[in-house]
mmCIF file of C-alpha atoms in Angstrom:
data_model
loop_
_atom_site.group_PDB
_atom_site.id
_atom_site.type_symbol
_atom_site.label_atom_id
_atom_site.label_comp_id
_atom_site.label_asym_id
_atom_site.label_seq_id
_atom_site.Cartn_x
_atom_site.Cartn_y
_atom_site.Cartn_z
ATOM 1 C CA MET E 1 -25.773 11.535 -18.006
ATOM 2 C CA SER E 2 -28.538 9.906 -15.984
ATOM 3 C CA LYS E 3 -32.073 11.260 -16.342
ATOM 4 C CA TRP E 4 -32.362 11.232 -12.533
ATOM 5 C CA THR E 5 -31.212 14.237 -10.526
ATOM 6 C CA ASN E 6 -29.268 13.916 -7.275
ATOM 7 C CA GLU E 7 -32.309 15.069 -5.321
ATOM 8 C CA GLN E 8 -34.578 12.491 -6.947
ATOM 9 C CA ILE E 9 -32.127 9.665 -6.191
ATOM 10 C CA ILE E 10 -31.827 10.780 -2.561
ATOM 11 C CA GLU E 11 -35.628 10.839 -2.255
ATOM 12 C CA ILE E 12 -35.857 7.309 -3.721
ATOM 13 C CA LEU E 13 -33.311 6.010 -1.198
ATOM 14 C CA LYS E 14 -35.094 7.692 1.723
ATOM 15 C CA ASN E 15 -38.438 6.214 0.654
ATOM 16 C CA LEU E 16 -36.845 2.759 0.349
ATOM 17 C CA SER E 17 -35.374 3.118 3.838
ATOM 18 C CA ASP E 18 -38.796 4.016 5.235
ATOM 19 C CA GLN E 19 -40.430 1.052 3.481
ATOM 20 C CA LEU E 20 -37.829 -1.431 4.787
ATOM 21 C CA GLY E 21 -37.708 0.138 8.233
ATOM 22 C CA ARG E 22 -33.902 0.366 8.447
ATOM 23 C CA LYS E 23 -31.144 2.890 7.840
ATOM 24 C CA LYS E 24 -28.599 0.467 6.371
ATOM 25 C CA LEU E 25 -29.292 -0.497 2.759
ATOM 26 C CA SER E 26 -27.289 -2.980 0.702
ATOM 27 C CA LYS E 27 -26.490 -2.631 -2.980
ATOM 28 C CA THR E 28 -29.081 -5.347 -3.629
ATOM 29 C CA ASP E 29 -31.707 -3.266 -1.821
ATOM 30 C CA VAL E 30 -30.853 -0.222 -3.921
ATOM 31 C CA ALA E 31 -30.922 -2.254 -7.152
ATOM 32 C CA SER E 32 -34.534 -3.224 -6.412
ATOM 33 C CA VAL E 33 -35.677 0.376 -7.009
ATOM 34 C CA ILE E 34 -32.986 2.014 -9.159
ATOM 35 C CA SER E 35 -29.994 0.875 -11.216
ATOM 36 C CA PRO E 36 -26.725 1.051 -9.200
ATOM 37 C CA SER E 37 -24.952 2.351 -12.324
ATOM 38 C CA THR E 38 -27.393 5.282 -12.384
ATOM 39 C CA VAL E 39 -26.581 6.045 -8.751
ATOM 40 C CA THR E 40 -22.844 5.685 -9.444
ATOM 41 C CA SER E 41 -22.995 8.068 -12.396
ATOM 42 C CA ARG E 42 -24.259 10.794 -10.027
ATOM 43 C CA PHE E 43 -22.480 10.060 -6.746
ATOM 44 C CA GLY E 44 -19.378 8.038 -7.696
ATOM 45 C CA ASN E 45 -20.619 4.936 -5.862
ATOM 46 C CA VAL E 46 -23.690 3.675 -3.997
ATOM 47 C CA GLY E 47 -22.118 4.316 -0.581
ATOM 48 C CA ASN E 48 -21.749 8.041 -1.297
ATOM 49 C CA ALA E 49 -25.416 8.246 -2.311
ATOM 50 C CA LEU E 50 -26.515 6.516 0.896
ATOM 51 C CA GLU E 51 -24.502 8.994 2.981
ATOM 52 C CA ALA E 52 -26.023 11.907 1.062
ATOM 53 C CA ALA E 53 -29.467 10.534 1.959
ATOM 54 C CA GLY E 54 -28.514 10.358 5.647
ATOM 55 C CA LEU E 55 -28.309 6.546 5.594
ATOM 56 C CA GLU E 56 -25.579 4.082 6.534
ATOM 57 C CA ARG E 57 -23.277 2.855 3.777
ATOM 58 C CA THR E 58 -22.429 -0.824 3.363
ATOM 59 C CA ASP E 59 -18.954 -1.400 1.963
ATOM 60 C CA CYS E 60 -18.103 -4.304 -0.358
ATOM 61 C CA ALA E 61 -16.245 -6.284 2.272
ATOM 62 C CA GLU E 62 -19.302 -6.211 4.544
ATOM 63 C CA HIS E 63 -21.500 -7.195 1.612
ATOM 64 C CA PHE E 64 -19.464 -10.345 1.052
ATOM 65 C CA ARG E 65 -19.305 -11.148 4.772
ATOM 66 C CA ASN E 66 -23.079 -10.924 5.050
ATOM 67 C CA ARG E 67 -23.642 -13.015 1.936
ATOM 68 C CA ARG E 68 -21.697 -16.114 3.087
ATOM 69 C CA PRO E 69 -19.599 -17.347 6.018
ATOM 70 C CA GLU E 70 -16.009 -16.107 5.832
ATOM 71 C CA LEU E 71 -13.582 -18.853 4.876
ATOM 72 C CA THR E 72 -10.176 -19.237 6.509
ATOM 73 C CA PRO E 73 -6.966 -19.236 4.429
ATOM 74 C CA ASP E 74 -6.468 -22.909 5.317
ATOM 75 C CA GLN E 75 -9.905 -23.784 3.920
ATOM 76 C CA LEU E 76 -9.267 -21.836 0.721
ATOM 77 C CA PHE E 77 -5.772 -23.229 0.125
ATOM 78 C CA GLU E 78 -6.711 -26.823 0.999
ATOM 79 C CA ALA E 79 -9.412 -26.568 -1.678
ATOM 80 C CA LEU E 80 -6.816 -25.268 -4.162
ATOM 81 C CA CYS E 81 -4.494 -28.104 -3.178
ATOM 82 C CA ARG E 82 -7.182 -30.682 -3.924
ATOM 83 C CA LEU E 83 -7.887 -29.029 -7.258
ATOM 84 C CA GLU E 84 -4.160 -29.003 -8.093
ATOM 85 C CA ALA E 85 -3.981 -32.745 -7.323
ATOM 86 C CA HIS E 86 -6.965 -33.281 -9.617
ATOM 87 C CA LEU E 87 -5.553 -31.189 -12.487
ATOM 88 C CA GLY E 88 -1.879 -32.079 -12.152
ATOM 89 C CA HIS E 89 -0.834 -28.406 -12.108
ATOM 90 C CA GLU E 90 -1.577 -25.191 -10.238
ATOM 91 C CA PRO E 91 -5.118 -24.052 -11.048
ATOM 92 C CA THR E 92 -5.562 -21.116 -13.385
ATOM 93 C CA TYR E 93 -8.233 -18.479 -12.763
ATOM 94 C CA PRO E 94 -10.704 -20.076 -15.256
ATOM 95 C CA GLU E 95 -10.041 -23.554 -13.849
ATOM 96 C CA CYS E 96 -10.719 -22.444 -10.287
ATOM 97 C CA SER E 97 -13.878 -20.673 -11.425
ATOM 98 C CA ALA E 98 -15.132 -23.735 -13.351
ATOM 99 C CA LYS E 99 -13.927 -26.645 -11.209
ATOM 100 C CA GLY E 100 -12.909 -25.375 -7.788
ATOM 101 C CA GLN E 101 -14.679 -26.157 -4.530
ATOM 102 C CA TYR E 102 -15.091 -22.404 -4.074
ATOM 103 C CA SER E 103 -15.541 -19.696 -6.690
ATOM 104 C CA VAL E 104 -12.736 -17.198 -7.281
ATOM 105 C CA THR E 105 -14.598 -14.526 -5.268
ATOM 106 C CA PRO E 106 -13.331 -15.389 -1.743
ATOM 107 C CA TYR E 107 -9.777 -15.702 -3.089
ATOM 108 C CA ARG E 108 -9.921 -12.327 -4.867
ATOM 109 C CA THR E 109 -11.606 -10.649 -1.886
ATOM 110 C CA ARG E 110 -8.907 -11.799 0.536
ATOM 111 C CA PHE E 111 -5.726 -11.858 -1.602
ATOM 112 C CA GLY E 112 -6.307 -9.654 -4.667
ATOM 113 C CA LYS E 113 -5.469 -10.571 -8.249
ATOM 114 C CA TRP E 114 -4.918 -14.204 -9.243
ATOM 115 C CA PRO E 115 -1.084 -14.012 -9.414
ATOM 116 C CA ASP E 116 -1.179 -12.703 -5.825
ATOM 117 C CA VAL E 117 -3.511 -15.552 -4.822
ATOM 118 C CA LEU E 118 -1.038 -18.103 -6.212
ATOM 119 C CA ALA E 119 1.873 -16.374 -4.472
ATOM 120 C CA HIS E 120 0.093 -16.739 -1.102
ATOM 121 C CA TYR E 121 -0.867 -20.303 -2.006
ATOM 122 C CA ARG E 122 2.754 -21.300 -2.718
ATOM 123 C CA LYS E 123 3.879 -19.710 0.539
ATOM 124 C CA TRP E 124 1.172 -21.668 2.392
ATOM 125 C CA LYS E 125 2.299 -24.930 0.764
ATOM 126 C CA ALA E 126 5.926 -24.276 1.701
ATOM 127 C CA GLU E 127 5.049 -23.444 5.296
ATOM 128 C CA ASN E 128 2.712 -26.409 5.717
ATOM 129 C CA GLU E 129 4.793 -28.893 3.698
ATOM 130 C CA HIS E 130 1.586 -30.113 2.106
ATOM 131 C CA PRO E 131 2.558 -32.906 -0.377
ATOM 132 C CA LEU E 132 0.230 -32.983 -3.351
ATOM 133 C CA SER E 133 0.502 -36.770 -3.514
ATOM 134 C CA GLY E 134 -1.305 -37.000 -0.180
ATOM 135 C CA ILE E 135 -4.210 -34.797 -1.188
ATOM 136 C CA SER E 136 -7.261 -36.344 -2.814
ATOM 137 C CA ALA E 137 -9.459 -34.491 -5.271
ATOM 138 C CA GLN E 138 -12.411 -35.945 -3.388
ATOM 139 C CA GLY E 139 -13.493 -35.435 0.216
ATOM 140 C CA MET E 140 -14.863 -31.914 -0.139
ATOM 141 C CA ARG E 141 -15.829 -30.242 3.128
ATOM 142 C CA ASP E 142 -19.483 -30.351 4.144
ATOM 143 C CA GLY E 143 -21.532 -27.400 5.296
ATOM 144 C CA ASN E 144 -20.240 -24.819 2.811
ATOM 145 C CA ASP E 145 -22.438 -22.351 1.008
ATOM 146 C CA ALA E 146 -24.014 -24.205 -1.914
ATOM 147 C CA SER E 147 -23.465 -21.235 -4.202
ATOM 148 C CA GLU E 148 -19.709 -21.544 -3.610
ATOM 149 C CA THR E 149 -19.380 -25.345 -3.714
ATOM 150 C CA VAL E 150 -18.625 -27.468 -6.774
ATOM 151 C CA VAL E 151 -17.924 -31.158 -6.199
ATOM 152 C CA LEU E 152 -15.402 -32.396 -8.755
ATOM 153 C CA ASP E 153 -16.957 -35.842 -9.206
ATOM 154 C CA ASP E 154 -20.500 -34.523 -9.688
ATOM 155 C CA GLN E 155 -20.343 -31.508 -11.977
ATOM 156 C CA PRO E 156 -23.477 -29.310 -12.298
ATOM 157 C CA ALA E 157 -25.372 -29.170 -15.578
ATOM 158 C CA GLY E 158 -23.670 -27.066 -18.226
ATOM 159 C CA ARG E 159 -20.120 -28.052 -17.285
ATOM 160 C CA ILE E 160 -18.077 -30.750 -18.971
ATOM 161 C CA PRO E 161 -18.005 -33.829 -16.705
ATOM 162 C CA ALA E 162 -14.873 -35.810 -15.928
ATOM 163 C CA PRO E 163 -14.141 -38.670 -18.404
ATOM 164 C CA SER E 164 -15.847 -41.970 -17.563
ATOM 165 C CA ALA E 165 -13.759 -45.007 -16.603
ATOM 166 C CA GLY E 166 -13.676 -46.391 -20.148
ATOM 167 C CA ALA E 167 -13.165 -43.112 -21.947
ATOM 168 C CA SER E 168 -9.841 -42.196 -23.500
ATOM 169 C CA LYS E 169 -7.917 -39.572 -21.544
ATOM 170 C CA THR E 170 -7.153 -36.302 -23.258
ATOM 171 C CA LYS E 171 -4.619 -33.729 -22.178
ATOM 172 C CA PRO E 172 -6.284 -30.666 -20.558
ATOM 173 C CA ALA E 173 -6.104 -27.605 -22.774
ATOM 174 C CA GLY E 174 -4.551 -25.568 -19.967
ATOM 175 C CA GLN E 175 -5.055 -22.312 -21.895
ATOM 176 C CA PHE E 176 -7.924 -20.560 -23.631
ATOM 177 C CA TYR E 177 -7.684 -17.957 -26.374
ATOM 178 C CA GLY E 178 -9.742 -14.983 -27.436
ATOM 179 C CA GLU E 179 -10.990 -14.300 -30.942
ATOM 180 C CA PRO E 180 -8.252 -14.084 -33.618
ATOM 181 C CA ILE E 181 -7.231 -10.464 -34.178
ATOM 182 C CA GLU E 182 -3.715 -10.782 -35.685
ATOM 183 C CA PHE E 183 -2.755 -7.379 -34.322
ATOM 184 C CA ARG E 184 0.994 -6.966 -34.746
ATOM 185 C CA GLY E 185 2.528 -9.668 -32.541
ATOM 186 C CA LEU E 186 -0.709 -10.458 -30.703
ATOM 187 C CA ARG E 187 -2.659 -13.201 -32.483
ATOM 188 C CA HIS E 188 -5.702 -13.403 -30.188
ATOM 189 C CA ALA E 189 -7.840 -10.899 -28.326
ATOM 190 C CA PRO E 190 -7.370 -10.550 -24.553
ATOM 191 C CA ILE E 191 -9.543 -12.745 -22.346
ATOM 192 C CA ASN E 192 -8.427 -11.267 -19.018
ATOM 193 C CA GLU E 193 -6.960 -8.174 -17.406
ATOM 194 C CA GLN E 194 -3.370 -9.280 -18.036
ATOM 195 C CA GLY E 195 -4.072 -9.375 -21.773
ATOM 196 C CA VAL E 196 -5.461 -5.834 -21.597
ATOM 197 C CA VAL E 197 -2.289 -4.622 -19.855
ATOM 198 C CA PHE E 198 -0.094 -6.233 -22.525
ATOM 199 C CA LEU E 199 -2.083 -4.769 -25.424
ATOM 200 C CA PHE E 200 -2.201 -1.306 -23.858
ATOM 201 C CA GLY E 201 1.586 -1.419 -23.502
ATOM 202 C CA MET E 202 1.819 -2.012 -27.247
ATOM 203 C CA VAL E 203 -0.266 1.031 -28.196
ATOM 204 C CA SER E 204 -0.146 3.425 -25.227
ATOM 205 C CA ALA E 205 2.154 5.934 -26.959
ATOM 206 C CA GLU E 206 -0.022 6.008 -30.071
ATOM 207 C CA LEU E 207 -3.056 6.683 -27.891
ATOM 208 C CA GLY E 208 -1.274 9.703 -26.397
ATOM 209 C CA PHE E 209 -0.034 8.289 -23.066
ATOM 210 C CA HIS E 210 3.347 8.588 -21.395
ATOM 211 C CA ILE E 211 3.513 5.762 -18.813
ATOM 212 C CA GLU E 212 5.518 6.318 -15.631
ATOM 213 C CA ALA E 213 4.602 3.353 -13.391
ATOM 214 C CA VAL E 214 2.630 0.116 -13.442
ATOM 215 C CA GLN E 215 1.894 -1.250 -10.006
ATOM 216 C CA GLN E 216 -0.141 -3.635 -7.900
ATOM 217 C CA GLY E 217 -3.072 -2.030 -6.154
ATOM 218 C CA PHE E 218 -5.462 0.710 -7.223
ATOM 219 C CA PRO E 219 -4.921 2.437 -9.585
ATOM 220 C CA ASP E 220 -2.927 -0.043 -11.689
ATOM 221 C CA CYS E 221 -0.994 2.527 -13.697
ATOM 222 C CA GLU E 222 0.160 6.127 -13.488
ATOM 223 C CA GLY E 223 1.414 8.416 -16.209
ATOM 224 C CA LYS E 224 0.501 11.449 -18.289
ATOM 225 C CA TYR E 225 -1.645 11.971 -21.357
ATOM 226 C CA LEU E 226 -1.572 14.532 -24.128
ATOM 227 C CA TYR E 227 -4.303 16.933 -23.006
ATOM 228 C CA ASP E 228 -3.765 19.602 -25.699
ATOM 229 C CA ALA E 229 -1.713 18.640 -28.769
ATOM 230 C CA LYS E 230 -1.576 22.210 -30.120
ATOM 231 C CA LYS E 231 -0.098 23.622 -26.912
ATOM 232 C CA ASN E 232 1.741 20.376 -26.042
ATOM 233 C CA LEU E 233 0.091 20.292 -22.618
ATOM 234 C CA TRP E 234 0.166 17.060 -20.619
ATOM 235 C CA ALA E 235 -2.045 16.075 -17.683
ATOM 236 C CA LYS E 236 -1.781 13.405 -14.996
ATOM 237 C CA ALA E 237 -3.359 10.040 -15.852
ATOM 238 C CA ARG E 238 -4.422 7.511 -13.205
ATOM 239 C CA ILE E 239 -5.370 4.330 -15.065
ATOM 240 C CA GLU E 240 -7.164 1.167 -13.964
ATOM 241 C CA PHE E 241 -7.064 -1.946 -16.154
ATOM 242 C CA GLU E 242 -10.128 -4.187 -16.446
ATOM 243 C CA TYR E 243 -11.200 -6.794 -18.977
ATOM 244 C CA LYS E 244 -14.741 -5.384 -18.801
ATOM 245 C CA ALA E 245 -15.336 -1.789 -17.726
ATOM 246 C CA SER E 246 -18.150 -2.792 -15.351
ATOM 247 C CA SER E 247 -15.652 -4.750 -13.214
ATOM 248 C CA PHE E 248 -14.418 -1.369 -11.958
ATOM 249 C CA ASN E 249 -17.766 -0.941 -10.209
ATOM 250 C CA SER E 250 -17.983 -4.533 -8.920
ATOM 251 C CA HIS E 251 -14.462 -4.163 -7.462
ATOM 252 C CA CYS E 252 -15.742 -1.109 -5.552
ATOM 253 C CA HIS E 253 -13.077 1.272 -6.857
ATOM 254 C CA ASP E 254 -13.470 4.991 -6.187
ATOM 255 C CA PRO E 255 -14.088 6.878 -9.479
ATOM 256 C CA SER E 256 -12.710 10.087 -7.949
ATOM 257 C CA GLN E 257 -9.283 8.414 -7.687
ATOM 258 C CA CYS E 258 -9.102 7.333 -11.339
ATOM 259 C CA ASP E 259 -8.954 9.202 -14.657
ATOM 260 C CA PHE E 260 -9.212 6.373 -17.207
ATOM 261 C CA ILE E 261 -10.459 2.796 -17.361
ATOM 262 C CA VAL E 262 -8.610 0.813 -20.030
ATOM 263 C CA CYS E 263 -10.515 -2.332 -21.004
ATOM 264 C CA TRP E 264 -11.205 -4.698 -23.865
ATOM 265 C CA VAL E 265 -15.011 -4.483 -23.561
ATOM 266 C CA ASN E 266 -16.875 -1.335 -22.530
ATOM 267 C CA ASP E 267 -20.099 -2.716 -21.054
ATOM 268 C CA TRP E 268 -20.782 0.301 -18.806
ATOM 269 C CA PRO E 269 -22.330 3.119 -20.899
ATOM 270 C CA GLU E 270 -23.031 5.271 -17.817
ATOM 271 C CA CYS E 271 -19.506 4.956 -16.413
ATOM 272 C CA PRO E 272 -18.460 8.142 -14.548
ATOM 273 C CA VAL E 273 -14.815 7.583 -15.586
ATOM 274 C CA GLN E 274 -13.528 7.991 -19.158
ATOM 275 C CA VAL E 275 -13.285 4.529 -20.754
ATOM 276 C CA ILE E 276 -10.776 3.474 -23.416
ATOM 277 C CA GLU E 277 -12.084 0.348 -25.152
ATOM 278 C CA LEU E 278 -9.090 -1.272 -26.818
ATOM 279 C CA ARG E 279 -11.073 -3.472 -29.197
ATOM 280 C CA THR E 280 -12.373 -0.249 -30.753
ATOM 281 C CA GLU E 281 -9.140 1.756 -30.546
ATOM 282 C CA ILE E 282 -6.982 -0.831 -32.359
ATOM 283 C CA LEU E 283 -9.289 -0.613 -35.372
ATOM 284 C CA ARG E 284 -7.895 2.885 -35.942
ATOM 285 C CA LEU E 285 -4.286 1.639 -35.826
ATOM 286 C CA PRO E 286 -2.345 -0.327 -38.436
ATOM 287 C CA SER E 287 -2.414 -4.031 -37.623
ATOM 288 C CA ARG E 288 1.130 -4.680 -38.841
ATOM 289 C CA ILE E 289 3.906 -2.833 -37.093
ATOM 290 C CA GLU E 290 5.963 -2.263 -40.260
ATOM 291 C CA LEU E 291 3.051 -0.343 -41.828
ATOM 292 C CA ARG E 292 3.074 2.405 -39.202
ATOM 293 C CA THR E 293 3.695 5.806 -40.751
ATOM 294 C CA GLU E 294 2.957 8.206 -37.908
ATOM 295 C CA ILE E 295 3.697 7.523 -34.269
ATOM 296 C CA LEU E 296 3.382 10.132 -31.572
ATOM 297 C CA ARG E 297 6.843 11.451 -30.673
ATOM 298 C CA LEU E 298 6.949 11.903 -26.922
ATOM 299 C CA PRO E 299 9.127 14.727 -25.571
ATOM 300 C CA SER E 300 12.333 13.752 -23.818
ATOM 301 C CA PRO E 301 12.071 13.884 -20.001
ATOM 302 C CA ARG E 302 13.564 17.011 -18.505
#
């Protein structure tokens, strides 16, 4: 638990408000005087702490609106269309992040997870009858936020540039893989949330969970978990999947509406929600499915 008390955090926020001369504080303002994770561990999220201090809360959507001009769906999808013409296939999440005109943030903010972004993108293409052959990978729009803009023909330092005119063309990898783990049928570690969902499905029963529904929207999964093995008591489990536990906070989820975060990497030691780090949990389980000797026997539904 944080070394700061609720009263001390409230006093810090009030003093910051007085120094800045305004009642509305952003998460960046708060981070300048105290770690947001410390505030979250006490109040659930930064907004709740601001309200407790008698200040105005700034939600995540407003934070993004204030940080950069809001892009229209046409602007976002035209940029994806240009990237698709450049790649020769629909952009993946890593490809959009590395090579797209805009980062993945405005897409995720407006449309949700990447499969949902692509679903909206395909619908937009069908409605606009936008032929890929008529879209050039060049001609990026001017006047966009520099932090969001990446011009394909002039890659920033640290990114692999496009092949020169005389260079031999190589087929894009199209897929990246995590570290080799050879866990049952899964050869590589997850590198995204979808991989976490798949791996959790493989071991959820052995970890004491009875899954009832997996859904889009928060929380990702609902079920029950074995609360007391001796008395065979089960409790409700609201589960959110993340690749890294800290993404739960950056996605502005409400900790009071979630019981477990299932992730591959637990990078949030002060998380107010119980975290299940799969890369640690699978070390306690046999790596080959035929070597399993004891598996939790779930009771039949009544």
